[in-house]
XYZ file of C-alpha atoms in Angstrom:
394
model
C -18.045 11.524 -11.206
C -14.266 12.043 -10.818
C -12.900 14.982 -12.953
C -9.460 15.487 -14.065
C -8.438 18.559 -12.134
C -5.143 20.660 -12.211
C -4.688 19.681 -8.569
C -4.929 16.063 -9.476
C -2.521 16.294 -12.415
C -0.003 18.240 -10.201
C -0.307 15.638 -7.312
C 0.638 12.921 -10.049
C 3.539 14.901 -11.247
C 5.699 15.032 -8.184
C 8.508 13.295 -10.000
C 8.516 16.572 -12.200
C 8.485 18.957 -9.223
C 4.865 19.520 -9.903
C 5.396 21.174 -13.283
C 2.845 20.018 -15.713
C 3.782 22.014 -18.723
C 7.066 20.011 -19.249
C 5.593 16.734 -18.130
C 6.520 13.660 -20.287
C 4.847 10.901 -18.301
C 1.748 10.732 -16.002
C -0.206 7.917 -14.392
C -3.956 8.472 -13.522
C -4.829 4.989 -13.037
C -7.697 3.748 -10.657
C -9.108 7.181 -10.123
C -12.622 6.482 -11.262
C -12.271 9.015 -14.156
C -15.068 8.891 -16.576
C -14.080 11.672 -19.207
C -10.750 12.491 -20.770
C -10.356 16.197 -20.679
C -7.803 19.070 -20.056
C -4.716 16.896 -20.351
C -4.029 17.716 -24.052
C -3.984 21.530 -23.019
C -1.976 21.323 -19.879
C 0.627 18.598 -20.875
C 1.501 19.136 -24.569
C 4.868 17.210 -24.210
C 3.361 13.955 -22.756
C 5.056 10.873 -24.296
C 3.507 8.276 -21.921
C -0.252 8.530 -20.723
C -1.518 5.709 -18.088
C -5.328 5.644 -17.716
C -5.989 2.133 -17.087
C -8.574 1.084 -14.592
C -10.891 3.888 -14.758
C -14.433 4.359 -16.292
C -13.677 6.087 -19.320
C -16.295 5.473 -21.903
C -15.009 7.163 -24.985
C -11.497 8.091 -26.409
C -11.536 11.927 -26.874
C -9.536 15.143 -26.420
C -6.236 13.668 -27.103
C -5.695 15.019 -30.694
C -3.104 17.746 -29.433
C -0.914 15.221 -28.010
C 1.716 15.037 -30.994
C 4.512 13.422 -29.008
C 2.487 10.866 -27.234
C 4.024 7.466 -27.789
C 2.289 5.175 -25.372
C -1.285 5.169 -24.325
C -2.862 2.864 -21.780
C -6.584 2.732 -21.424
C -6.861 -0.772 -20.380
C -9.804 -1.888 -18.085
C -12.275 1.025 -19.042
C -15.691 1.162 -20.663
C -14.553 2.104 -24.315
C -16.716 0.489 -27.103
C -15.011 1.889 -30.281
C -11.629 3.054 -31.324
C -11.827 6.782 -32.306
C -10.347 10.210 -32.203
C -6.580 9.074 -32.225
C -5.813 10.425 -35.608
C -3.910 13.463 -34.303
C -1.532 11.315 -32.164
C 1.225 11.266 -34.839
C 3.823 9.573 -32.648
C 1.614 6.905 -31.240
C 3.716 3.713 -31.046
C 1.657 1.409 -28.571
C -1.962 1.550 -27.762
C -3.205 -0.985 -24.931
C -7.122 -1.335 -25.010
C -7.112 -4.600 -22.902
C -10.486 -5.545 -21.228
C -12.732 -2.964 -22.669
C -16.074 -3.435 -24.426
C -15.022 -2.833 -28.190
C -17.422 -4.663 -30.406
C -17.163 -2.336 -33.346
C -14.018 -3.795 -34.649
C -14.089 -1.812 -38.000
C -13.331 1.222 -35.887
C -9.660 0.326 -35.987
C -9.657 1.466 -39.439
C -9.289 5.037 -37.904
C -5.944 3.966 -37.027
C -4.511 3.840 -40.563
C -3.105 7.133 -40.324
C -1.125 6.419 -37.229
C 2.126 5.433 -39.406
C 4.388 5.102 -36.002
C 1.885 2.431 -34.438
C 3.628 -0.731 -33.911
C 1.816 -2.495 -31.039
C -1.920 -2.788 -30.467
C -3.523 -4.859 -27.518
C -7.225 -5.752 -27.812
C -7.274 -8.666 -25.544
C -10.533 -9.101 -23.361
C -12.734 -7.207 -25.879
C -15.880 -8.817 -27.368
C -14.352 -8.279 -30.963
C -11.677 -10.763 -30.209
C -14.175 -13.593 -30.541
C -15.279 -12.735 -34.045
C -14.069 -15.195 -36.631
C -10.979 -14.076 -38.670
C -10.314 -11.153 -36.187
C -6.705 -11.298 -36.144
C -6.392 -11.624 -39.974
C -8.730 -8.566 -40.271
C -6.703 -6.297 -37.903
C -3.351 -7.444 -39.515
C -4.486 -6.542 -42.954
C -6.140 -3.374 -42.090
C -3.180 -1.993 -40.147
C -0.034 -2.732 -42.039
C 2.170 -0.788 -39.834
C 1.596 -3.160 -36.838
C 4.636 -5.405 -35.749
C 2.639 -6.900 -32.885
C -1.041 -7.677 -32.142
C -2.104 -8.777 -28.654
C 1.509 -9.296 -27.615
C 2.236 -11.711 -30.432
C 4.523 -10.979 -33.446
C 2.899 -10.629 -36.764
C 4.853 -12.768 -39.559
C 5.312 -11.622 -42.881
C 3.519 -14.765 -44.266
C 0.555 -14.162 -41.787
C 0.199 -10.666 -43.309
C 0.374 -11.790 -47.001
C -2.460 -14.381 -46.346
C -4.493 -11.718 -44.246
C -4.258 -9.183 -47.100
C -5.454 -11.788 -49.802
C -8.670 -12.684 -47.615
C -9.320 -9.199 -46.355
C -12.527 -8.436 -48.605
C -14.131 -11.657 -47.627
C -13.064 -11.435 -43.624
C -14.276 -7.713 -43.451
C -17.710 -8.809 -44.723
C -17.784 -11.346 -42.034
C -16.559 -8.950 -39.370
C -19.268 -6.402 -40.383
C -21.986 -8.975 -39.912
C -20.815 -10.112 -36.524
C -20.369 -6.560 -35.139
C -23.919 -5.839 -36.227
C -25.269 -8.752 -34.410
C -23.132 -7.755 -31.402
C -24.500 -4.088 -31.504
C -28.203 -5.447 -31.522
C -27.274 -7.562 -28.500
C -25.713 -4.582 -26.805
C -28.740 -2.467 -27.285
C -30.943 -5.282 -25.892
C -28.406 -5.464 -22.902
C -28.726 -1.604 -22.129
C -32.382 -2.124 -21.933
C -32.177 -5.137 -19.705
C -29.778 -3.639 -17.438
C -31.742 -0.422 -16.995
C -34.761 -2.561 -15.859
C -32.669 -4.467 -13.579
C -31.042 -1.565 -12.003
C -34.389 0.160 -11.476
C -35.965 -2.791 -9.842
C -32.958 -3.296 -7.659
C -33.312 0.239 -6.656
C -36.876 0.006 -5.748
C -36.049 -3.224 -3.699
C -33.325 -1.504 -1.948
C -35.371 1.580 -1.239
C -37.934 -0.557 0.863
C -35.105 -1.909 3.130
C -34.752 0.337 6.123
C -31.551 -0.937 7.591
C -28.585 0.492 5.874
C -26.475 -2.560 6.272
C -29.190 -4.953 4.740
C -29.652 -2.345 2.045
C -25.912 -2.627 0.984
C -25.930 -6.455 1.384
C -28.904 -6.609 -0.959
C -27.032 -4.610 -3.646
C -23.784 -6.713 -3.535
C -25.748 -9.979 -3.624
C -27.899 -9.125 -6.585
C -26.852 -10.902 -9.970
C -25.615 -8.452 -12.549
C -24.202 -8.576 -16.201
C -20.537 -7.495 -17.266
C -21.202 -4.316 -18.986
C -20.128 -0.531 -18.652
C -23.378 0.486 -16.810
C -22.691 -2.229 -14.112
C -18.900 -1.332 -13.735
C -19.985 2.412 -13.206
C -22.528 1.552 -10.633
C -20.181 -0.676 -8.721
C -17.583 2.007 -8.678
C -20.274 4.465 -7.302
C -21.203 2.124 -4.526
C -17.559 1.705 -3.694
C -17.193 5.427 -3.479
C -20.160 5.764 -1.302
C -18.963 3.029 0.993
C -15.623 5.001 1.374
C -17.483 8.281 2.059
C -19.459 6.406 4.890
C -16.405 5.136 6.427
C -14.713 8.489 6.345
C -17.776 9.960 7.999
C -17.833 7.453 10.777
C -14.084 7.956 11.319
C -14.639 11.702 11.605
C -17.428 11.121 14.248
C -15.373 8.709 16.446
C -13.742 10.304 19.427
C -10.219 11.049 19.077
C -7.753 8.283 20.488
C -6.357 9.347 23.859
C -2.486 9.793 23.433
C -0.471 7.747 25.595
C 1.819 9.807 28.028
C 5.335 8.570 28.178
C 6.515 10.749 31.192
C 4.957 11.751 34.541
C 4.174 15.469 35.287
C 7.512 15.567 37.225
C 9.390 14.219 34.257
C 10.052 10.626 35.497
C 9.555 8.196 32.389
C 6.846 5.573 32.617
C 7.309 1.915 32.074
C 5.243 1.059 28.969
C 4.596 -2.092 26.880
C 2.089 -1.317 24.024
C 3.002 -4.259 21.916
C 2.896 -6.688 25.030
C 6.208 -8.106 24.203
C 7.897 -10.539 26.467
C 11.121 -9.261 27.876
C 13.817 -9.795 30.445
C 15.724 -6.999 32.406
C 18.891 -7.782 34.552
C 20.459 -5.408 36.738
C 24.124 -6.172 36.941
C 26.909 -4.301 38.790
C 28.199 -2.211 35.984
C 25.437 -2.624 33.372
C 21.711 -3.289 32.677
C 20.889 -6.013 30.125
C 17.512 -5.836 28.413
C 16.346 -8.641 26.253
C 13.261 -7.913 24.269
C 11.554 -10.767 22.406
C 10.545 -9.023 19.086
C 8.882 -10.827 16.302
C 11.358 -13.159 14.507
C 10.458 -12.356 10.965
C 10.112 -8.623 11.471
C 12.225 -6.426 9.302
C 14.966 -4.705 11.259
C 14.034 -1.310 9.663
C 10.735 -1.345 11.539
C 12.529 -1.353 14.833
C 13.921 1.918 16.361
C 15.830 1.961 19.693
C 16.412 5.179 21.668
C 18.759 4.896 24.678
C 18.639 7.720 27.187
C 20.287 8.333 30.517
C 17.428 7.156 32.455
C 15.219 5.187 30.132
C 15.297 3.137 27.055
C 12.508 3.367 24.346
C 12.197 0.722 21.718
C 9.445 1.506 18.862
C 8.287 -1.837 17.151
C 5.818 -1.237 14.166
C 4.831 2.005 15.882
C 4.107 0.433 19.269
C 6.289 1.712 22.079
C 8.208 -0.290 24.778
C 9.868 1.923 27.181
C 11.582 0.992 30.444
C 13.011 3.224 33.084
C 16.059 2.398 35.555
C 17.225 3.757 38.843
C 20.934 4.417 37.817
C 22.225 6.529 34.929
C 23.748 4.909 32.101
C 26.188 5.921 29.364
C 24.119 6.063 25.992
C 27.250 6.324 23.878
C 28.773 3.264 25.415
C 25.667 1.080 25.023
C 25.266 -1.574 22.440
C 22.249 -2.969 20.539
C 22.195 -6.372 18.762
C 19.755 -8.650 17.348
C 19.912 -12.364 17.265
C 19.966 -13.917 13.739
C 18.325 -17.118 15.025
C 15.481 -15.901 17.459
C 15.270 -12.313 16.319
C 15.412 -11.140 19.821
C 16.748 -7.805 20.634
C 19.629 -7.500 23.073
C 20.382 -4.076 24.673
C 23.378 -3.584 26.808
C 23.255 -0.406 28.898
C 26.611 0.559 30.389
C 26.121 2.040 34.042
C 27.632 5.703 34.707
C 28.784 4.263 38.204
C 29.531 0.847 39.186
C 27.267 -0.434 42.000
C 29.637 -1.757 44.648
C 26.773 -3.153 46.745
C 25.997 -5.522 43.757
C 29.802 -6.447 43.374
C 29.934 -7.522 47.065
C 26.791 -9.444 47.120
C 27.969 -11.312 43.890
C 31.276 -12.172 45.305
C 29.753 -13.321 48.347
C 27.381 -15.541 46.769
C 30.383 -17.040 44.866
C 32.351 -17.872 48.016
C 31.098 -21.002 49.522
C 33.733 -21.564 52.343
C 33.860 -20.146 56.018
C 34.691 -16.454 56.540
C 38.333 -15.437 56.461
C 39.628 -13.286 59.171
C 43.041 -11.201 58.433
C 45.579 -11.589 61.273
C 47.817 -8.827 62.480
C 50.941 -10.386 60.835
C 49.070 -10.373 57.439
C 48.234 -14.066 57.590
C 44.761 -15.408 57.012
C 43.108 -17.256 59.915
C 39.904 -19.376 59.313
C 37.495 -18.689 62.323
C 34.178 -20.147 62.725
C 31.302 -18.387 64.759
C 30.035 -20.587 67.590
C 27.955 -20.221 70.550
C 25.527 -17.595 71.473
C 25.932 -13.932 70.999
C 25.161 -11.403 73.834
C 23.683 -8.305 72.079
C 23.204 -6.432 75.427
C 26.486 -4.704 75.387
C 26.691 -4.106 71.619
C 25.083 -0.618 71.989
C 25.271 1.204 75.230
C 21.901 1.905 76.758
C 20.311 5.201 76.253
C 18.748 7.100 79.220
C 15.267 5.764 78.700
C 12.608 5.671 81.217
C 11.557 2.273 82.750
C 8.800 0.326 80.969
C 5.721 0.494 82.731
């Protein structure tokens, strides 16, 4: 059972700097809350209270919220409307997808003169004959019921037929109350039998599978049990995660400080070494949002983080990070990183120029004229270097 604690309320009031005494709006949805408590004492100035998608079985402990304008308790286990007379400013009440069968309980809202919108969609009472006419006539202050505007002619007709419609409603809700009592007994027997069946299964996975495969009815008891099973499943998962060995952190640098080459995402890439720059082309995912890509250019390595996966490449020559550029193709989505070198590699420049020239070598004469000369014949290498004083070979 999840309780409404002060820590939970402060956590949900971060938009108000975690101050709860001046809080005007709070959302406590999907917390598996079963009982409404403490809110009226801690948050007297509340105007909007969102409690949808919980396990609340009863409307209570709200009468001190005099400024409350909007109350949302959709998708809960509420079976009747009650204890809202003190909410004087209540303007909209959302009770969608609950288990309200006692439709005459809406008469407790007659004193809420500021109530303009009421939503009861998905409750058993909406299937009663003349349901809408009865609610429209009982609550004349409403402007909208189940998201449909109430017309003046509709209200007049509903007021004329109110006594007759109320008698029909009372009979229908009595029948529904009898069915609900029978359902409680039937569901209790089913849950007891299922518990005995699961207790005889030793394997935990098979026991969980048996529970989820069992047939069940739509009622508050089943919703509560399903929520309990979900909670147990989360606890088991957290326990297993705590027992798992911690993942080994990947080292990005060697003990001497040299950066490692790393490609955690296994992204295809191309790295070119030019005379005055390096060119890195990284094939990141085409439709990936650019905000999920982080590029860090350093003097001796470049690191690209793509969806928390690291790509790191080191280079032999230092680069200028402030003159480097990073671009991304709008067509392919590939990342292009141009890294300007600190010093131009003259050797690569000579090789490049030599590869481009396809003619014979050119020799510069004494007079400055260019003379073409082709190397022909056999070269005698014996006189290139003078022989050292070496002993004779044996």
